[in-house]
Amino acid sequence: MKKLINHVDTVLVESLDGFAAAHSDIVTLGAARQFVRRRTLKQGKVALISGGGSGHEPLHAGFVGHGMLDAACPGQIFTSPTPDQMLAAAESVDSGAGVLFIVKNYSGDMMNFQMAAEMLERDNATVIINDDVAVENSTYTTGRRGVAGTLLVERIVGAAAELGESLAHLSALGGSVNRCTASMGVALSSCTVPAAGQPTFQIGADEMEMGVGIHGEPGRRRVKMTNAEEIAAELTNNVLKDLSLKRGQEVILLVNGFGGTPLLELYVMVNAVHKILEGVGIRAVRHLTGSYVTSLEMAGCSITVCATDPSMLSLWDSPLHTAALRWGM
Amino acid sequence: MKKLINHVDTVLVESLDGFAAAHSDIVTLGAARQFVRRRTLKQGKVALISGGGSGHEPLHAGFVGHGMLDAACPGQIFTSPTPDQMLAAAESVDSGAGVLFIVKNYSGDMMNFQMAAEMLERDNATVIINDDVAVENSTYTTGRRGVAGTLLVERIVGAAAELGESLAHLSALGGSVNRCTASMGVALSSCTVPAAGQPTFQIGADEMEMGVGIHGEPGRRRVKMTNAEEIAAELTNNVLKDLSLKRGQEVILLVNGFGGTPLLELYVMVNAVHKILEGVGIRAVRHLTGSYVTSLEMAGCSITVCATDPSMLSLWDSPLHTAALRWGM
């Protein structure tokens, strides 16, 4: 295992300190690094809190800031944060309008966020993300997994929160964005969790894991490596089948790298997905291409399609200022 | 070799098409994909043109847009673009105020940009970037190599161009930014050029290449793998030695991933570099952390320090809208 780290036990702490130092205009760390929060809160706004295991950077801490999250709770690598972290974050960022938790559907995250929600003596609601169409039930999940679609929900609901929408409205909007968002990914290599010291899974020199999860958990099947067009076709067709879109539908397209795949290849995938979408009359009107929801250094990518409308696009386009995504300000 | 591609001969073309489709609000492709240019030009502004071998994405095409480049000429992977490409780009984006070429110091790039500059019947000047302190002369270079510091020059000169500064002023500014910018990198793994089909170099499971170039060319020495603090110390101390900064100096710090290193690790490096800078009284007042000047999927990173002053910071902070970097608009 070769990594730019000092010790497996201090990776997360040092990375959070580096993150906070680099983005001190946007964020501060909570006590004992339990959470990353906005430096400046907006009074009267519903507080959006997400979190999950680390190793998926820039998700979630990279999305804390104006127009997206108020706080993110980082667990150890691929490990859920604790209810204590979520409670501390909620106490820190709720300005009285209530707390919306945005939770990826993994058993550990679900259990801990649910405990926090029950213990929290403040108005709160939870949006559960389960955009991964690859498999029903998985290593760490009952039902579908929450993957890169989380970014879309955090962004669109975050934009609406900035406009002063109510907790009930934002909770419903989050559910709605989740339902019109679908993802599927493929891995060409495993990643190595520092504390484990060896690859999460073995994969042959000519194989790929189709439908992989963002912790390297198994997908639909292990298949022979093929070309970008065939990979794009399998991922995109499964995503489109799930969403049942009509011709002429406008979508946001996220081609997401898992951490070890160069941008050069991600744009080859964008090109391939575009041809497929054009072939079925779907119009990608907004694009995001890059490594945003990662699995450490895993090679591979996921395709996320979010069916959109003018009001969602207006939220998407509104001012945003986080460490990882920024526009309009 | 496992990559998200269709054929080694079409990687670049398909990737450029995907890039242009994803960022059609910012860029268009020149005829025969000779260059990527801004969709909308600003009349009377000096045109900034860069380029070089592909495989370093988002450099350079990802930096085309308001506040940075007017055009970028992509060569094949790790291969210089041709003078024809540069001439076509110059004809397309010069609005009468002249052309500034920004060229990384590699023999092929230097020769071809020089030919283009001589053939171009328009006012033009060239800024040469040679920020890599690792080695004098290298596999593809006479003198020092141009690496991640290129981003700093393109950004700061691009901002000044937007304000209407003259060709002579911008040329001098580019030279000045280059002189106060220094970089050094380390590789933990090789990359694989698609057309070659095998890793550019072999490296042991416990080794790293200290001072590596962005094509995997040799650095200062092959050494045993060590921890992030020691790596950060060697890179940062060499960079600081080159710049001879005084205590209290303000700098822009770029911790740049080479493509295969996760953001989690890059922030561990940011934390380590910060401690070193604090120890010698240097203040990092702006940060950029991510994979911006890459070597395909090579694991590793580089540290770039740019000594700055209020006027440079004002340029750095001014509105920017490219595919890879965006703020203030």
JSON list of C-alpha atoms in Angstrom, two decimals, chain A residues 1-7 10-23 54-55 57-58 77 186-189 194 203-208 225-231 259-272 274-275 286-287 289 291 294 296-297 299-301 323-324 326-329, chain B residues 1-7 10-23 54-55 57-58 77 186-189 194 203-208 225-231 259-272 274-275 286-287 289 291 294 296-297 299-301 323-324 326-329:
[
{"chain": "A", "resi": 1, "resn": "MET", "atom": "CA", "xyz": [0.00, 0.00, 0.00]},
{"chain": "A", "resi": 2, "resn": "LYS", "atom": "CA", "xyz": [1.51, 3.32, -1.10]},
{"chain": "A", "resi": 3, "resn": "LYS", "atom": "CA", "xyz": [-0.36, 6.39, 0.10]},
{"chain": "A", "resi": 4, "resn": "LEU", "atom": "CA", "xyz": [0.40, 9.99, 0.99]},
{"chain": "A", "resi": 5, "resn": "ILE", "atom": "CA", "xyz": [-0.33, 9.50, 4.68]},
{"chain": "A", "resi": 6, "resn": "ASN", "atom": "CA", "xyz": [1.52, 9.51, 7.97]},
{"chain": "A", "resi": 7, "resn": "HIS", "atom": "CA", "xyz": [-0.28, 6.79, 9.89]},
{"chain": "A", "resi": 10, "resn": "THR", "atom": "CA", "xyz": [-4.44, 9.77, 11.74]},
{"chain": "A", "resi": 11, "resn": "VAL", "atom": "CA", "xyz": [-5.41, 9.98, 8.05]},
{"chain": "A", "resi": 12, "resn": "LEU", "atom": "CA", "xyz": [-8.87, 11.38, 8.66]},
{"chain": "A", "resi": 13, "resn": "VAL", "atom": "CA", "xyz": [-7.84, 13.87, 11.36]},
{"chain": "A", "resi": 14, "resn": "GLU", "atom": "CA", "xyz": [-4.97, 15.26, 9.30]},
{"chain": "A", "resi": 15, "resn": "SER", "atom": "CA", "xyz": [-7.03, 15.39, 6.13]},
{"chain": "A", "resi": 16, "resn": "LEU", "atom": "CA", "xyz": [-9.80, 17.31, 7.94]},
{"chain": "A", "resi": 17, "resn": "ASP", "atom": "CA", "xyz": [-7.24, 19.74, 9.35]},
{"chain": "A", "resi": 18, "resn": "GLY", "atom": "CA", "xyz": [-5.82, 20.28, 5.87]},
{"chain": "A", "resi": 19, "resn": "PHE", "atom": "CA", "xyz": [-9.31, 20.76, 4.47]},
{"chain": "A", "resi": 20, "resn": "ALA", "atom": "CA", "xyz": [-10.22, 23.29, 7.15]},
{"chain": "A", "resi": 21, "resn": "ALA", "atom": "CA", "xyz": [-6.96, 25.18, 6.61]},
{"chain": "A", "resi": 22, "resn": "ALA", "atom": "CA", "xyz": [-7.43, 25.31, 2.84]},
{"chain": "A", "resi": 23, "resn": "HIS", "atom": "CA", "xyz": [-11.05, 26.42, 3.03]},
{"chain": "A", "resi": 54, "resn": "SER", "atom": "CA", "xyz": [-14.97, 9.16, 4.66]},
{"chain": "A", "resi": 55, "resn": "GLY", "atom": "CA", "xyz": [-13.09, 8.08, 1.54]},
{"chain": "A", "resi": 57, "resn": "GLU", "atom": "CA", "xyz": [-14.19, 13.09, -0.97]},
{"chain": "A", "resi": 58, "resn": "PRO", "atom": "CA", "xyz": [-15.17, 15.72, -1.88]},
{"chain": "A", "resi": 77, "resn": "ILE", "atom": "CA", "xyz": [-13.09, 5.68, 6.14]},
{"chain": "A", "resi": 186, "resn": "VAL", "atom": "CA", "xyz": [-18.47, 0.32, -12.86]},
{"chain": "A", "resi": 187, "resn": "ALA", "atom": "CA", "xyz": [-15.08, -0.41, -11.26]},
{"chain": "A", "resi": 188, "resn": "LEU", "atom": "CA", "xyz": [-11.92, -1.30, -13.15]},
{"chain": "A", "resi": 189, "resn": "SER", "atom": "CA", "xyz": [-9.83, -1.65, -10.00]},
{"chain": "A", "resi": 194, "resn": "PRO", "atom": "CA", "xyz": [-5.61, 2.47, 4.72]},
{"chain": "A", "resi": 203, "resn": "ILE", "atom": "CA", "xyz": [-10.17, -8.20, -9.86]},
{"chain": "A", "resi": 204, "resn": "GLY", "atom": "CA", "xyz": [-8.50, -9.68, -12.91]},
{"chain": "A", "resi": 205, "resn": "ALA", "atom": "CA", "xyz": [-6.43, -7.71, -15.41]},
{"chain": "A", "resi": 206, "resn": "ASP", "atom": "CA", "xyz": [-9.24, -8.11, -17.97]},
{"chain": "A", "resi": 207, "resn": "GLU", "atom": "CA", "xyz": [-12.23, -7.79, -15.68]},
{"chain": "A", "resi": 208, "resn": "MET", "atom": "CA", "xyz": [-14.54, -5.09, -14.39]},
{"chain": "A", "resi": 225, "resn": "MET", "atom": "CA", "xyz": [-13.44, -5.58, -19.74]},
{"chain": "A", "resi": 226, "resn": "THR", "atom": "CA", "xyz": [-14.98, -3.92, -22.77]},
{"chain": "A", "resi": 227, "resn": "ASN", "atom": "CA", "xyz": [-14.89, -0.51, -24.40]},
{"chain": "A", "resi": 228, "resn": "ALA", "atom": "CA", "xyz": [-16.30, 2.84, -23.27]},
{"chain": "A", "resi": 229, "resn": "GLU", "atom": "CA", "xyz": [-19.30, 2.71, -25.60]},
{"chain": "A", "resi": 230, "resn": "GLU", "atom": "CA", "xyz": [-20.46, -0.67, -24.33]},
{"chain": "A", "resi": 231, "resn": "ILE", "atom": "CA", "xyz": [-19.87, 0.34, -20.71]},
{"chain": "A", "resi": 259, "resn": "GLY", "atom": "CA", "xyz": [-10.97, 8.62, -7.81]},
{"chain": "A", "resi": 260, "resn": "GLY", "atom": "CA", "xyz": [-8.43, 6.77, -9.97]},
{"chain": "A", "resi": 261, "resn": "THR", "atom": "CA", "xyz": [-9.80, 7.52, -13.43]},
{"chain": "A", "resi": 262, "resn": "PRO", "atom": "CA", "xyz": [-8.41, 10.50, -15.34]},
{"chain": "A", "resi": 263, "resn": "LEU", "atom": "CA", "xyz": [-10.61, 13.30, -16.61]},
{"chain": "A", "resi": 264, "resn": "LEU", "atom": "CA", "xyz": [-9.52, 12.42, -20.16]},
{"chain": "A", "resi": 265, "resn": "GLU", "atom": "CA", "xyz": [-11.42, 9.13, -19.84]},
{"chain": "A", "resi": 266, "resn": "LEU", "atom": "CA", "xyz": [-14.41, 10.67, -18.07]},
{"chain": "A", "resi": 267, "resn": "TYR", "atom": "CA", "xyz": [-14.95, 12.93, -21.08]},
{"chain": "A", "resi": 268, "resn": "VAL", "atom": "CA", "xyz": [-14.76, 9.90, -23.39]},
{"chain": "A", "resi": 269, "resn": "MET", "atom": "CA", "xyz": [-17.64, 8.56, -21.29]},
{"chain": "A", "resi": 270, "resn": "VAL", "atom": "CA", "xyz": [-19.52, 11.87, -21.52]},
{"chain": "A", "resi": 271, "resn": "ASN", "atom": "CA", "xyz": [-19.26, 11.65, -25.30]},
{"chain": "A", "resi": 272, "resn": "ALA", "atom": "CA", "xyz": [-20.55, 8.06, -25.31]},
{"chain": "A", "resi": 274, "resn": "HIS", "atom": "CA", "xyz": [-24.40, 11.87, -24.99]},
{"chain": "A", "resi": 275, "resn": "LYS", "atom": "CA", "xyz": [-24.86, 9.76, -28.11]},
{"chain": "A", "resi": 286, "resn": "ARG", "atom": "CA", "xyz": [-26.59, 20.64, -17.43]},
{"chain": "A", "resi": 287, "resn": "HIS", "atom": "CA", "xyz": [-23.36, 18.69, -16.98]},
{"chain": "A", "resi": 289, "resn": "THR", "atom": "CA", "xyz": [-17.97, 15.82, -14.98]},
{"chain": "A", "resi": 291, "resn": "SER", "atom": "CA", "xyz": [-14.47, 12.88, -9.35]},
{"chain": "A", "resi": 294, "resn": "THR", "atom": "CA", "xyz": [-15.30, 8.68, -4.92]},
{"chain": "A", "resi": 296, "resn": "LEU", "atom": "CA", "xyz": [-10.52, 6.49, -2.57]},
{"chain": "A", "resi": 297, "resn": "GLU", "atom": "CA", "xyz": [-8.36, 5.65, -5.62]},
{"chain": "A", "resi": 299, "resn": "ALA", "atom": "CA", "xyz": [-10.64, 3.32, -11.09]},
{"chain": "A", "resi": 300, "resn": "GLY", "atom": "CA", "xyz": [-14.03, 3.51, -12.74]},
{"chain": "A", "resi": 301, "resn": "CYS", "atom": "CA", "xyz": [-16.99, 5.81, -12.99]},
{"chain": "A", "resi": 323, "resn": "ALA", "atom": "CA", "xyz": [-14.93, 23.86, -1.57]},
{"chain": "A", "resi": 324, "resn": "ALA", "atom": "CA", "xyz": [-15.71, 21.45, -4.40]},
{"chain": "A", "resi": 326, "resn": "ARG", "atom": "CA", "xyz": [-18.77, 26.89, -6.96]},
{"chain": "A", "resi": 327, "resn": "TRP", "atom": "CA", "xyz": [-20.63, 29.13, -9.34]},
{"chain": "A", "resi": 328, "resn": "GLY", "atom": "CA", "xyz": [-22.47, 32.42, -9.43]},
{"chain": "A", "resi": 329, "resn": "MET", "atom": "CA", "xyz": [-20.53, 33.84, -6.47]},
{"chain": "B", "resi": 1, "resn": "MET", "atom": "CA", "xyz": [-4.21, -1.77, -19.53]},
{"chain": "B", "resi": 2, "resn": "LYS", "atom": "CA", "xyz": [-7.77, -1.07, -18.38]},
{"chain": "B", "resi": 3, "resn": "LYS", "atom": "CA", "xyz": [-9.17, 2.27, -19.45]},
{"chain": "B", "resi": 4, "resn": "LEU", "atom": "CA", "xyz": [-12.54, 3.80, -20.22]},
{"chain": "B", "resi": 5, "resn": "ILE", "atom": "CA", "xyz": [-11.76, 4.22, -23.92]},
{"chain": "B", "resi": 6, "resn": "ASN", "atom": "CA", "xyz": [-12.91, 2.83, -27.24]},
{"chain": "B", "resi": 7, "resn": "HIS", "atom": "CA", "xyz": [-9.68, 2.74, -29.21]},
{"chain": "B", "resi": 10, "resn": "THR", "atom": "CA", "xyz": [-9.67, 7.90, -30.91]},
{"chain": "B", "resi": 11, "resn": "VAL", "atom": "CA", "xyz": [-9.22, 8.70, -27.20]},
{"chain": "B", "resi": 12, "resn": "LEU", "atom": "CA", "xyz": [-8.33, 12.33, -27.73]},
{"chain": "B", "resi": 13, "resn": "VAL", "atom": "CA", "xyz": [-10.98, 13.05, -30.36]},
{"chain": "B", "resi": 14, "resn": "GLU", "atom": "CA", "xyz": [-13.76, 11.48, -28.31]},
{"chain": "B", "resi": 15, "resn": "SER", "atom": "CA", "xyz": [-12.60, 13.13, -25.11]},
{"chain": "B", "resi": 16, "resn": "LEU", "atom": "CA", "xyz": [-12.55, 16.54, -26.80]},
{"chain": "B", "resi": 17, "resn": "ASP", "atom": "CA", "xyz": [-16.04, 15.95, -28.19]},
{"chain": "B", "resi": 18, "resn": "GLY", "atom": "CA", "xyz": [-17.27, 15.01, -24.71]},
{"chain": "B", "resi": 19, "resn": "PHE", "atom": "CA", "xyz": [-15.57, 18.08, -23.25]},
{"chain": "B", "resi": 20, "resn": "ALA", "atom": "CA", "xyz": [-17.13, 20.38, -25.85]},
{"chain": "B", "resi": 21, "resn": "ALA", "atom": "CA", "xyz": [-20.57, 18.84, -25.30]},
{"chain": "B", "resi": 22, "resn": "ALA", "atom": "CA", "xyz": [-20.35, 19.18, -21.52]},
{"chain": "B", "resi": 23, "resn": "HIS", "atom": "CA", "xyz": [-19.11, 22.78, -21.63]},
{"chain": "B", "resi": 54, "resn": "SER", "atom": "CA", "xyz": [-2.86, 15.84, -23.71]},
{"chain": "B", "resi": 55, "resn": "GLY", "atom": "CA", "xyz": [-3.05, 13.59, -20.64]},
{"chain": "B", "resi": 57, "resn": "GLU", "atom": "CA", "xyz": [-6.43, 17.34, -17.99]},
{"chain": "B", "resi": 58, "resn": "PRO", "atom": "CA", "xyz": [-7.96, 19.67, -16.95]},
{"chain": "B", "resi": 77, "resn": "ILE", "atom": "CA", "xyz": [-1.19, 12.32, -25.32]},
{"chain": "B", "resi": 186, "resn": "VAL", "atom": "CA", "xyz": [6.59, 12.95, -6.40]},
{"chain": "B", "resi": 187, "resn": "ALA", "atom": "CA", "xyz": [5.17, 9.85, -8.07]},
{"chain": "B", "resi": 188, "resn": "LEU", "atom": "CA", "xyz": [4.07, 6.71, -6.25]},
{"chain": "B", "resi": 189, "resn": "SER", "atom": "CA", "xyz": [3.06, 4.91, -9.45]},
{"chain": "B", "resi": 194, "resn": "PRO", "atom": "CA", "xyz": [-2.97, 4.34, -24.09]},
{"chain": "B", "resi": 203, "resn": "ILE", "atom": "CA", "xyz": [8.56, 1.33, -9.77]},
{"chain": "B", "resi": 204, "resn": "GLY", "atom": "CA", "xyz": [8.84, -1.00, -6.78]},
{"chain": "B", "resi": 205, "resn": "ALA", "atom": "CA", "xyz": [6.04, -1.56, -4.26]},
{"chain": "B", "resi": 206, "resn": "ASP", "atom": "CA", "xyz": [8.06, 0.38, -1.65]},
{"chain": "B", "resi": 207, "resn": "GLU", "atom": "CA", "xyz": [9.53, 3.07, -3.91]},
{"chain": "B", "resi": 208, "resn": "MET", "atom": "CA", "xyz": [8.68, 6.57, -5.09]},
{"chain": "B", "resi": 225, "resn": "MET", "atom": "CA", "xyz": [8.52, 5.22, 0.23]},
{"chain": "B", "resi": 226, "resn": "THR", "atom": "CA", "xyz": [8.13, 7.35, 3.32]},
{"chain": "B", "resi": 227, "resn": "ASN", "atom": "CA", "xyz": [5.35, 9.23, 5.08]},
{"chain": "B", "resi": 228, "resn": "ALA", "atom": "CA", "xyz": [3.45, 12.37, 4.05]},
{"chain": "B", "resi": 229, "resn": "GLU", "atom": "CA", "xyz": [5.35, 14.66, 6.41]},
{"chain": "B", "resi": 230, "resn": "GLU", "atom": "CA", "xyz": [8.74, 13.66, 5.05]},
{"chain": "B", "resi": 231, "resn": "ILE", "atom": "CA", "xyz": [7.54, 13.87, 1.47]},
{"chain": "B", "resi": 259, "resn": "GLY", "atom": "CA", "xyz": [-4.60, 11.91, -11.32]},
{"chain": "B", "resi": 260, "resn": "GLY", "atom": "CA", "xyz": [-4.56, 8.72, -9.24]},
{"chain": "B", "resi": 261, "resn": "THR", "atom": "CA", "xyz": [-4.32, 10.18, -5.74]},
{"chain": "B", "resi": 262, "resn": "PRO", "atom": "CA", "xyz": [-7.51, 10.73, -3.77]},
{"chain": "B", "resi": 263, "resn": "LEU", "atom": "CA", "xyz": [-8.47, 14.13, -2.39]},
{"chain": "B", "resi": 264, "resn": "LEU", "atom": "CA", "xyz": [-8.34, 12.63, 1.13]},
{"chain": "B", "resi": 265, "resn": "GLU", "atom": "CA", "xyz": [-4.57, 12.24, 0.73]},
{"chain": "B", "resi": 266, "resn": "LEU", "atom": "CA", "xyz": [-4.07, 15.62, -0.94]},
{"chain": "B", "resi": 267, "resn": "TYR", "atom": "CA", "xyz": [-5.55, 17.30, 2.14]},
{"chain": "B", "resi": 268, "resn": "VAL", "atom": "CA", "xyz": [-3.17, 15.30, 4.36]},
{"chain": "B", "resi": 269, "resn": "MET", "atom": "CA", "xyz": [-0.43, 16.89, 2.26]},
{"chain": "B", "resi": 270, "resn": "VAL", "atom": "CA", "xyz": [-2.00, 20.35, 2.61]},
{"chain": "B", "resi": 271, "resn": "ASN", "atom": "CA", "xyz": [-1.90, 19.89, 6.38]},
{"chain": "B", "resi": 272, "resn": "ALA", "atom": "CA", "xyz": [1.75, 18.83, 6.31]},
{"chain": "B", "resi": 274, "resn": "HIS", "atom": "CA", "xyz": [0.93, 24.19, 6.15]},
{"chain": "B", "resi": 275, "resn": "LYS", "atom": "CA", "xyz": [2.94, 23.23, 9.21]},
{"chain": "B", "resi": 286, "resn": "ARG", "atom": "CA", "xyz": [-4.99, 31.32, -1.11]},
{"chain": "B", "resi": 287, "resn": "HIS", "atom": "CA", "xyz": [-5.30, 27.58, -1.67]},
{"chain": "B", "resi": 289, "resn": "THR", "atom": "CA", "xyz": [-6.20, 21.60, -3.83]},
{"chain": "B", "resi": 291, "resn": "SER", "atom": "CA", "xyz": [-5.97, 17.22, -9.59]},
{"chain": "B", "resi": 294, "resn": "THR", "atom": "CA", "xyz": [-2.14, 15.54, -14.13]},
{"chain": "B", "resi": 296, "resn": "LEU", "atom": "CA", "xyz": [-3.22, 10.48, -16.62]},
{"chain": "B", "resi": 297, "resn": "GLU", "atom": "CA", "xyz": [-3.77, 8.14, -13.63]},
{"chain": "B", "resi": 299, "resn": "ALA", "atom": "CA", "xyz": [-0.46, 8.45, -8.20]},
{"chain": "B", "resi": 300, "resn": "GLY", "atom": "CA", "xyz": [1.41, 11.25, -6.48]},
{"chain": "B", "resi": 301, "resn": "CYS", "atom": "CA", "xyz": [1.29, 14.98, -6.13]},
{"chain": "B", "resi": 323, "resn": "ALA", "atom": "CA", "xyz": [-14.69, 24.25, -17.05]},
{"chain": "B", "resi": 324, "resn": "ALA", "atom": "CA", "xyz": [-12.24, 23.38, -14.28]},
{"chain": "B", "resi": 326, "resn": "ARG", "atom": "CA", "xyz": [-14.82, 28.99, -11.51]},
{"chain": "B", "resi": 327, "resn": "TRP", "atom": "CA", "xyz": [-15.51, 31.72, -9.02]},
{"chain": "B", "resi": 328, "resn": "GLY", "atom": "CA", "xyz": [-17.08, 35.16, -8.81]},
{"chain": "B", "resi": 329, "resn": "MET", "atom": "CA", "xyz": [-19.40, 34.53, -11.75]}
]
